Amino acid sequence: MTEKYREFLKLNFYQIYPKSFSDYNNDGCGDFKGITQKVAYLAELGVNAVWISPCFKSPGIDSGYDISDYTDVGEEFGTLADFKEMLDCFHSYGIKVIIDLVVNHCSTEHEWFKEGSKSKDNPYHDYFYWFDEKPNDWKSCFGGSVWQWNERTKEYYLHSFTVEQADLNWENPKVREEVKKIVDFWVDLGVDGFRCDSLDLVSKDFVNDKKCYGPRLHEFIREIFGREKTRGLYTVGECWGTNEQILKDLTSEGRGELSSCFVSGNITHANKRFYLPERWDYDILHRHITKNQEFCEENGLIFAPFFENHDLCRCVSKYADDRDLRYESATFFATLLYTLKGTPFILQGQEFGTPNPYYDDIKYFDDAETRKFYELNKDSMEESELIRRINDDTRDGGRHPLAWDGGLNGGFNDGHEPWLPLHSRYEEVNLENDRRSKKSVFEYFRKLIALRKSSDALINGVFKDLTGDRKDCFVYSRTGEDGEIIVVCNYDRESEIVLPFDVKKITGNYPDGDGKTFRPFEATIYLKIKQ
Ligand code: ISL
Ligand code: CA
């Protein structure tokens, strides 16, 4: 690994969902000025990088992932000058900023589509995929067909997501030129990298009937990011179905593709899609993490661990205990996250243990996927069952206005009705309450992030799984120049865990116990004592 890659390993990311972070001008939608006024808070937490979800011009059908102008910001967030002010503020605190690059598709309100759908000889027609007849029965990620009829040209166009998100035809070199221009625009403005949305979909394989990971994927990505101008950026691709070989090709240093990838090994992602009340299988989690850590180590790759993002619900609810053991659950995941090798990501609110909210009517939900799921199932499923499943898994779960305190609108703004309802538990679970509590999740995150920054073992150290055949805990070591750190993460039941060597406790989420009886979700970090 070169020095540049080692620098990336020092990053720890915080995902800002800008619509729901902080609403400065009190119009119901979070904005750049709202973010700017909270940069000092993020610096106090200790994050040194943020990922800002889409804040571009968009009709908002898929919450900003349907972009109608890539080089301008949405008015609801402020002006480009406000964006720049926010960016400079982050940089003044030494915090790097990456933004979403959503170029598998654009909004049907984008000029390209408005023009291209007019006629077959329009210069923008080839920016999209068109067929006289449906060439296959591919399904949209949100359910239903990917093919939509366009009366004006009497053709079908491809949309992997909503009807209003037309897939861009990357086979057309002009499209790739446009993507480069977008990237360069933001790089010139000063952003430090990109989170590349649905990147695995940009090369399709119609011949072999594959919607993603087509034959030109690597070539396309290299064309965008392998250039002199973009080689220093931190880029993380959203590539769920990546296998080991693809991961290696996508993220090996020197190939000019990506710095890192979000892969499904972090989460039991597949469960989510069906809105099933599945709980985490800890053993699967353990095996996936171990496999990924070892593979990345062997190949000098950067892993991007995370448990939450704007498409997932909250981990304390979905996989642990969001009531009596909410503190223990939230800090258990934090311990895992910050002691693995890679560039960890958290979602806003995770740092004070935000659980899933609950709403009893579909009218309280905004997410395109959730609404589609409701539409597709409302005639065949009992309403109460449908609402229960939606609450359990909706992508809105992590998108509600951030609860800064228990007062008016949770401190998100000064009282204007927010674009999405306040979190149903905001009066109880909010940052202010958490920070006042003796068991503060925020304080634990802050401590852990500081520990990580000061430890060569946690940043560069080699990962080794020490769990053996056990199914009730995850035990591993990280060995760096400054020693060997041992992490014990006990799952949801009490267990006896006796380490076969001497250790000294560095920190943990429970007060000292007897050193061998681990309580539910107890997570402890030790330094191994050299014999
Ligand atoms: O969220 C999912 C399932 O519930 C995924 O299938 C998700 O749609 C997929 O990971 C792609 O996600 C990204 O692109 C989408 C957007 O809706 C998501 O918010 C974004 O993260 C289309 O741009
Ligand atoms: Ca606002």
Tab-separated table of C-alpha atoms and ligand atoms in Angstrom, residues 23 25 27 29-31 76, ligand 2:
chain	number	residue	atom	x	y	z
A	23	ASP	CA	-32.848	23.418	8.733
A	25	ASN	CA	-33.949	28.947	7.333
A	27	ASP	CA	-38.660	26.026	5.721
A	29	CYS	CA	-35.915	21.114	4.607
A	30	GLY	CA	-32.349	20.836	5.861
A	31	ASP	CA	-29.842	23.068	4.074
A	76	GLU	CA	-34.140	23.987	-1.083
B	2	CA	CA	-34.149	24.954	4.931
